[in-house]
Amino acid sequence: MEREEPNMLPNHKDPNAISPQKDFDAFSSSISHDLRMPLRVIQGYAQMTLEDYSGRNLDDRGQAFLKRIRDCAIRLDKLLEDLLAYTRLGSEGGRMEPIALDEFIDDICQDCMGTRFARIEVHHPLGRVWGHRALLFQVFSNLINNALKYVAPGVTPHVVIRSETHGSALRIWVEDNGIGIKPQNHQRIFEIFERLHHESKYPGSGLGLAIVRKAVESMKGEVGLVSDEGKGSRFWIELLQHDSLSSSVRKSIAVPQLIS
Ligand code: ADP
């Protein structure tokens, strides 16, 4: 005789049940406070000792060791920051909205350039997409920072940002004159902690492109690249174009909610 599945789950939620969100908040707060705080203390004391004791009680060897301690603490702190950004993706809340890319990307370029000697060329107008501001900010910051970073020694980075229509989508390209990536590594670099270079040559956490992929997928978009070793890289992301929708269609479309 067939037994009926017992209905184990009540259809109301127990307020005392542990929710995944609570679990996640505890994890984030543990990374922020319990792990990052002591690291900052290590970093701070190493720096203070270097400043106060160099040339007095601290010889060259001692200074070199302390610098290693400080730099490792800084590196681990950056890694934890990126890991936190990765796990937080999609949990910020907020809705997709139309984003005019011209000013948005100009501002990100300014931030990324900082005091670096480089050239960034933005081909206006870029257009408007449906996106989530915070996620899109991370996507372009990571792509542009990588384009500026992965150049051969002595080469001035030259980055070109442009867009083109692909049906109802807008494809935005971030192109560089850097070291390029062999085709067999094109999938791999989007995985978490996958890096193709040693820390001493090009520092990084191996999370930047994993963040890009996860963020773009959360916005129902796609990401890809065209590149080969020594030939520069051309990364692209594709998102739903805002202006491709007629106003009557636009009114009837529910703005896609970000998945968490
Ligand atoms: P990170 O830069 O922190 O190492 P990413 O996830 O952003 O991590 O990138 C993963 C790897 O992909 C990098 O270590 C690098 O080897 C390669 N890569 C990313 N962007 C570029 C680029 N524009 N040109 C060449 N290589 C790149």
Coordinates of C-alpha atoms and ligand atoms in Angstrom, one line a residue:
M1 CA 0.0 0.0 0.0
E2 CA 1.3 3.4 -0.9
R3 CA 1.9 5.6 2.1
E4 CA 1.1 9.2 2.0
E5 CA 4.1 11.5 2.6
P6 CA 3.7 13.1 6.0
N7 CA 3.4 16.8 5.8
M8 CA 6.4 17.7 8.0
L9 CA 6.6 21.4 7.2
P10 CA 4.1 23.8 8.7
N11 CA 3.0 26.5 6.2
H12 CA 3.9 29.3 8.6
K13 CA 7.5 30.3 9.4
D14 CA 8.7 29.9 13.0
P15 CA 10.3 33.3 13.9
N16 CA 13.0 31.4 15.9
A17 CA 14.1 29.3 13.0
I18 CA 17.6 29.9 11.8
S19 CA 17.3 31.6 8.4
P20 CA 20.0 31.5 5.7
Q21 CA 20.1 35.3 5.9
K22 CA 21.0 35.2 9.7
D23 CA 23.6 32.6 8.9
F24 CA 25.1 34.8 6.2
D25 CA 25.0 37.9 8.3
A26 CA 26.9 36.0 11.1
F27 CA 29.5 34.9 8.5
S28 CA 30.0 38.4 7.1
S29 CA 30.3 39.9 10.5
S30 CA 32.8 37.2 11.5
I31 CA 34.9 38.0 8.4
S32 CA 34.7 41.7 9.0
H33 CA 35.5 41.8 12.7
D34 CA 37.0 38.6 13.9
L35 CA 39.3 38.1 10.9
R36 CA 40.0 41.6 9.5
M37 CA 40.4 43.5 12.8
P38 CA 43.4 41.5 14.1
L39 CA 44.9 41.7 10.6
R40 CA 44.7 45.4 10.7
V41 CA 46.3 45.4 14.1
I42 CA 49.2 43.3 12.8
Q43 CA 49.6 45.7 9.9
G44 CA 49.4 48.8 12.1
Y45 CA 52.0 47.6 14.6
A46 CA 54.4 46.4 11.9
Q47 CA 54.2 49.8 10.2
M48 CA 54.7 51.7 13.5
T49 CA 57.7 49.5 14.4
L50 CA 59.2 50.2 11.0
E51 CA 58.7 53.9 11.4
D52 CA 59.8 54.2 15.0
Y53 CA 62.7 51.7 15.1
S54 CA 64.3 51.6 11.6
G55 CA 67.9 52.7 11.8
R56 CA 68.0 52.5 15.6
N57 CA 67.4 49.1 17.1
L58 CA 66.2 47.4 13.9
D59 CA 68.8 46.4 11.3
D60 CA 68.1 45.8 7.6
R61 CA 67.2 42.1 8.1
G62 CA 64.7 43.0 10.8
Q63 CA 63.2 45.7 8.6
A64 CA 62.9 43.3 5.7
F65 CA 61.1 40.7 7.9
L66 CA 58.7 43.3 9.2
K67 CA 57.9 44.6 5.8
R68 CA 57.0 41.0 4.8
I69 CA 54.7 40.7 7.8
R70 CA 53.0 44.0 7.0
D71 CA 52.6 43.2 3.2
C72 CA 51.2 39.8 3.9
A73 CA 48.7 41.3 6.4
I74 CA 47.6 43.8 3.7
R75 CA 47.3 41.1 1.1
L76 CA 45.2 38.9 3.3
D77 CA 43.0 41.8 4.3
K78 CA 42.3 42.6 0.6
L79 CA 41.5 38.9 0.0
L80 CA 39.0 38.9 2.8
E81 CA 37.5 42.1 1.5
D82 CA 37.0 40.6 -1.9
L83 CA 35.7 37.4 -0.5
L84 CA 33.1 39.4 1.5
A85 CA 32.2 41.3 -1.7
Y86 CA 31.7 37.9 -3.5
T87 CA 29.5 36.4 -0.8
R88 CA 27.5 39.5 -0.5
L89 CA 26.6 39.7 -4.2
G90 CA 22.9 39.5 -4.7
S91 CA 22.1 40.1 -1.0
E92 CA 22.2 43.9 -1.2
G93 CA 18.5 44.1 -2.1
G94 CA 17.4 46.8 -4.4
R95 CA 15.9 46.5 -7.8
M96 CA 17.1 46.6 -11.4
E97 CA 16.7 50.0 -12.9
P98 CA 17.6 51.8 -16.1
I99 CA 21.2 53.0 -15.9
A100 CA 22.7 55.6 -18.3
L101 CA 26.2 54.3 -18.8
D102 CA 28.0 57.4 -20.0
E103 CA 28.4 59.3 -16.7
F104 CA 28.3 56.1 -14.7
I105 CA 31.4 54.7 -16.5
D106 CA 33.2 58.0 -16.7
D107 CA 33.1 58.2 -12.9
I108 CA 34.4 54.7 -12.5
C109 CA 37.2 55.4 -14.9
Q110 CA 38.2 58.5 -12.8
D111 CA 38.4 56.3 -9.7
C112 CA 40.3 53.5 -11.4
M113 CA 42.9 55.9 -13.0
G114 CA 43.8 57.5 -9.7
T115 CA 47.3 58.7 -10.1
R116 CA 48.2 55.9 -12.6
F117 CA 49.9 56.8 -15.9
A118 CA 47.4 55.4 -18.4
R119 CA 45.0 56.2 -21.1
I120 CA 41.3 55.3 -21.0
E121 CA 39.2 56.1 -24.1
V122 CA 35.4 56.0 -23.7
H123 CA 33.4 56.0 -26.9
H124 CA 30.2 57.9 -26.1
P125 CA 27.3 57.5 -26.3
L126 CA 27.4 54.1 -24.5
G127 CA 23.6 53.7 -24.1
R128 CA 21.3 52.6 -21.2
V129 CA 20.9 49.2 -19.7
W130 CA 18.7 47.5 -17.1
G131 CA 21.1 46.9 -14.2
H132 CA 21.7 47.0 -10.5
R133 CA 23.9 50.0 -9.7
A134 CA 26.1 48.5 -7.0
L135 CA 26.7 45.3 -9.0
L136 CA 27.4 47.2 -12.2
F137 CA 29.8 49.4 -10.3
Q138 CA 31.7 46.3 -9.2
V139 CA 31.7 44.8 -12.6
F140 CA 33.2 47.7 -14.4
S141 CA 35.6 48.6 -11.6
N142 CA 37.0 45.1 -11.7
L143 CA 37.3 44.9 -15.5
I144 CA 38.9 48.3 -15.8
N145 CA 41.3 47.7 -13.0
N146 CA 42.4 44.5 -14.6
A147 CA 42.8 46.2 -17.9
L148 CA 45.1 48.7 -16.3
K149 CA 47.0 46.1 -14.3
Y150 CA 47.8 43.3 -16.7
V151 CA 50.2 45.1 -19.0
A152 CA 53.8 44.1 -19.8
P153 CA 56.4 46.1 -17.9
G154 CA 57.2 49.5 -19.5
V155 CA 53.9 49.5 -21.5
T156 CA 51.5 52.4 -20.9
P157 CA 48.0 50.9 -20.4
H158 CA 45.5 51.9 -23.0
V159 CA 41.9 50.9 -22.3
V160 CA 39.0 51.4 -24.8
I161 CA 35.4 51.2 -23.6
R162 CA 32.6 51.0 -26.2
S163 CA 29.3 49.5 -26.7
E164 CA 27.2 47.9 -29.5
T165 CA 23.7 46.7 -29.9
H166 CA 23.0 42.9 -30.0
G167 CA 19.3 42.6 -30.6
S168 CA 17.6 43.7 -27.4
A169 CA 20.9 43.6 -25.5
L170 CA 23.7 46.0 -25.3
R171 CA 27.2 44.6 -25.4
I172 CA 29.8 46.8 -23.6
W173 CA 33.5 46.1 -24.4
V174 CA 36.5 46.8 -22.1
E175 CA 39.5 46.4 -24.3
D176 CA 43.2 46.6 -23.3
N177 CA 46.7 46.5 -24.8
G178 CA 47.9 44.1 -22.1
I179 CA 49.5 40.7 -21.9
G180 CA 46.5 38.8 -23.1
I181 CA 45.2 35.4 -22.1
K182 CA 45.6 32.0 -23.9
P183 CA 42.2 30.7 -25.1
Q184 CA 42.5 27.5 -22.9
N185 CA 42.3 29.8 -19.8
H186 CA 39.3 31.8 -20.8
Q187 CA 36.8 29.8 -18.8
R188 CA 39.1 29.1 -15.9
I189 CA 39.8 32.8 -15.0
F190 CA 36.1 33.3 -14.1
E191 CA 36.4 30.7 -11.3
I192 CA 36.9 31.7 -7.7
F193 CA 40.7 32.0 -6.7
E194 CA 41.9 31.1 -10.2
R195 CA 45.0 33.2 -11.1
L196 CA 47.4 32.9 -14.0
H197 CA 50.3 34.9 -12.5
H198 CA 52.4 34.9 -9.4
E199 CA 51.5 37.4 -6.7
S200 CA 55.0 39.0 -7.0
K201 CA 54.4 39.9 -10.7
Y202 CA 50.8 40.9 -10.6
P203 CA 49.2 41.1 -7.2
G204 CA 45.5 40.1 -6.8
S205 CA 43.1 37.8 -5.0
G206 CA 41.7 35.8 -7.9
L207 CA 38.2 36.9 -7.1
G208 CA 37.7 39.9 -9.4
L209 CA 36.4 38.0 -12.4
A210 CA 34.4 35.6 -10.3
I211 CA 32.6 38.7 -8.9
V212 CA 32.1 40.0 -12.4
R213 CA 30.5 36.7 -13.6
K214 CA 28.3 36.3 -10.6
A215 CA 27.1 39.9 -10.7
V216 CA 26.4 39.8 -14.4
E217 CA 24.5 36.6 -14.1
S218 CA 22.5 38.1 -11.2
M219 CA 21.4 40.8 -13.7
K220 CA 20.4 38.1 -16.2
G221 CA 23.3 39.1 -18.5
E222 CA 26.3 37.4 -20.0
V223 CA 30.1 37.9 -19.9
G224 CA 32.9 36.8 -22.3
L225 CA 36.2 37.7 -23.8
V226 CA 38.3 37.6 -26.9
S227 CA 42.0 37.3 -26.2
D228 CA 45.2 35.5 -26.9
E229 CA 48.6 35.7 -25.2
G230 CA 50.5 38.9 -26.1
K231 CA 47.5 40.3 -28.0
G232 CA 45.6 42.2 -25.4
S233 CA 42.2 41.3 -24.0
R234 CA 38.7 42.4 -25.0
F235 CA 36.2 41.6 -22.2
W236 CA 32.5 42.1 -22.8
I237 CA 29.3 42.1 -20.8
E238 CA 25.9 42.0 -22.3
L239 CA 22.8 43.3 -20.5
L240 CA 19.2 44.0 -21.5
Q241 CA 19.2 47.4 -23.3
H242 CA 16.8 49.9 -21.8
D243 CA 16.1 51.9 -25.0
S244 CA 15.4 48.7 -27.0
L245 CA 12.0 48.4 -25.3
S246 CA 9.2 50.5 -26.7
S247 CA 7.5 52.5 -23.9
S248 CA 4.3 50.4 -24.1
V249 CA 6.3 47.2 -23.7
R250 CA 8.4 48.7 -21.0
K251 CA 5.3 49.6 -18.9
S252 CA 4.1 46.0 -19.0
I253 CA 7.4 44.5 -18.1
A254 CA 8.0 43.9 -14.4
V255 CA 11.5 45.1 -13.6
P256 CA 13.4 41.8 -13.0
Q257 CA 14.1 41.4 -9.3
L258 CA 17.7 40.7 -8.3
I259 CA 18.1 37.1 -7.3
S260 CA 19.8 36.5 -4.0
Ligands
ADP1 P1 43.1 38.9 -9.8 O1 43.3 40.1 -10.7 O2 42.8 39.4 -8.4 O3 44.1 37.9 -9.9 P2 40.8 38.2 -11.4 O4 39.7 37.2 -11.0 O5 40.3 39.6 -11.6 O6 41.8 38.1 -10.2 O7 41.5 37.6 -12.6 C1 41.9 36.3 -12.7 C2 43.1 36.1 -13.6 O8 42.8 36.4 -14.9 C3 44.2 37.1 -13.2 O9 45.1 36.6 -12.2 C4 45.0 37.2 -14.6 O10 45.9 36.2 -14.7 C5 43.9 37.1 -15.6 N1 43.4 38.4 -16.1 C6 42.3 39.1 -15.7 N2 42.1 40.2 -16.4 C7 43.1 40.2 -17.3 C8 43.5 41.1 -18.4 N3 42.7 42.2 -18.6 N4 44.6 40.8 -19.1 C9 45.3 39.7 -18.9 N5 45.0 38.8 -17.9 C10 43.9 39.0 -17.1

